[in-house]
């Protein structure tokens, strides 16, 4: 079986006393798009930051193309993690306001000490093929539209020659038509360049449209994962069901009955006992407050962490890596 592009195993991320990510395992296969979803504050951006090396793992391991990056290490030029690029949620904030687009596009080549006129011409040609004409090269980030700024950030990421792109809310703030263009662009680049994507989003319409598999996070842990189509059609975890029911779709025939969760996301520095979702779960039973359900593999490449899953993606008794 082909080596996965990325394996995150038992990852723990801490900020002082707060454990933002608690034992998360993910596998990203080559050429696939894996979605990571969950409410704001569930730890998905911390997963992204640890994968790209902006936040060291307190424990756990990360492997990129079969090469293990030790827990707690920060990324260095040329190491396995440098094959991963992050597309930030706010691209304008990730582009220096004092540099022109031309300088911004040349920077990744200079950082890697591979700048030549020919290579830069290739990057400019790539930018043009993505709709960034020559006339934009002399502009500054504040003179770009939201869609243009995202494309500049994308070309900069590609100039670093990655095999994996972690995209954090890539369509946030864009109108629907620009969102569609960007998603089509990401998909065609993935196929053309053999990239793998980890896509982090709270927008389930986007995730449903572009991902092959999806993992659902709640309070620092993965609670469900599986192929996107089957998980969206028949969620097994009550939290996934509630998330999907709150998602507005343009197709009224696919709108589900809304399940309103009571209460806020609990404080991750003091998570509830047993199942972390039990205080908000409409199906909670006494066992749920006492015992934490492990993430177990079920049928159809699905995994779920629930004592009473909703559908027949019922767990079989063995541990599994999410997805
Ligand atoms: Fe709800 Fe219990 Fe399942 Fe947790 S384990 S999601 S509380 S039914």
Short mmCIF file of C-alpha atoms in Angstrom, two decimals, residues 3 11 18 25 32 40 66 77 91-92 106 118 124 180 182 204 215 267 272 277 280-281 291 296-297 307 315:
data_model
loop_
_atom_site.label_atom_id
_atom_site.label_comp_id
_atom_site.label_asym_id
_atom_site.label_seq_id
_atom_site.Cartn_x
_atom_site.Cartn_y
_atom_site.Cartn_z
CA UNK A 3 2.91 5.49 1.86
CA UNK A 11 -0.85 14.47 18.75
CA UNK A 18 -4.61 24.42 28.16
CA UNK A 25 -4.53 10.97 14.84
CA UNK A 32 -6.60 13.33 -1.57
CA UNK A 40 -14.59 27.47 16.43
CA UNK A 66 7.29 8.35 5.54
CA UNK A 77 14.58 24.65 5.98
CA UNK A 91 -4.17 35.92 3.20
CA UNK A 92 -3.79 39.71 3.26
CA UNK A 106 10.21 35.86 -5.63
CA UNK A 118 14.22 31.08 -15.27
CA UNK A 124 5.15 34.34 -12.95
CA UNK A 180 -16.43 28.42 -6.44
CA UNK A 182 -11.04 29.16 -5.86
CA UNK A 204 -19.76 22.26 5.54
CA UNK A 215 -12.71 14.17 10.28
CA UNK A 267 -13.67 25.16 28.47
CA UNK A 272 -16.23 17.23 31.07
CA UNK A 277 -19.98 15.97 24.46
CA UNK A 280 -24.81 18.90 25.19
CA UNK A 281 -25.76 15.55 23.66
CA UNK A 291 -16.71 6.48 30.40
CA UNK A 296 -13.24 2.85 16.98
CA UNK A 297 -13.16 1.71 13.40
CA UNK A 307 -21.22 4.57 23.05
CA UNK A 315 -17.73 0.20 15.74
#
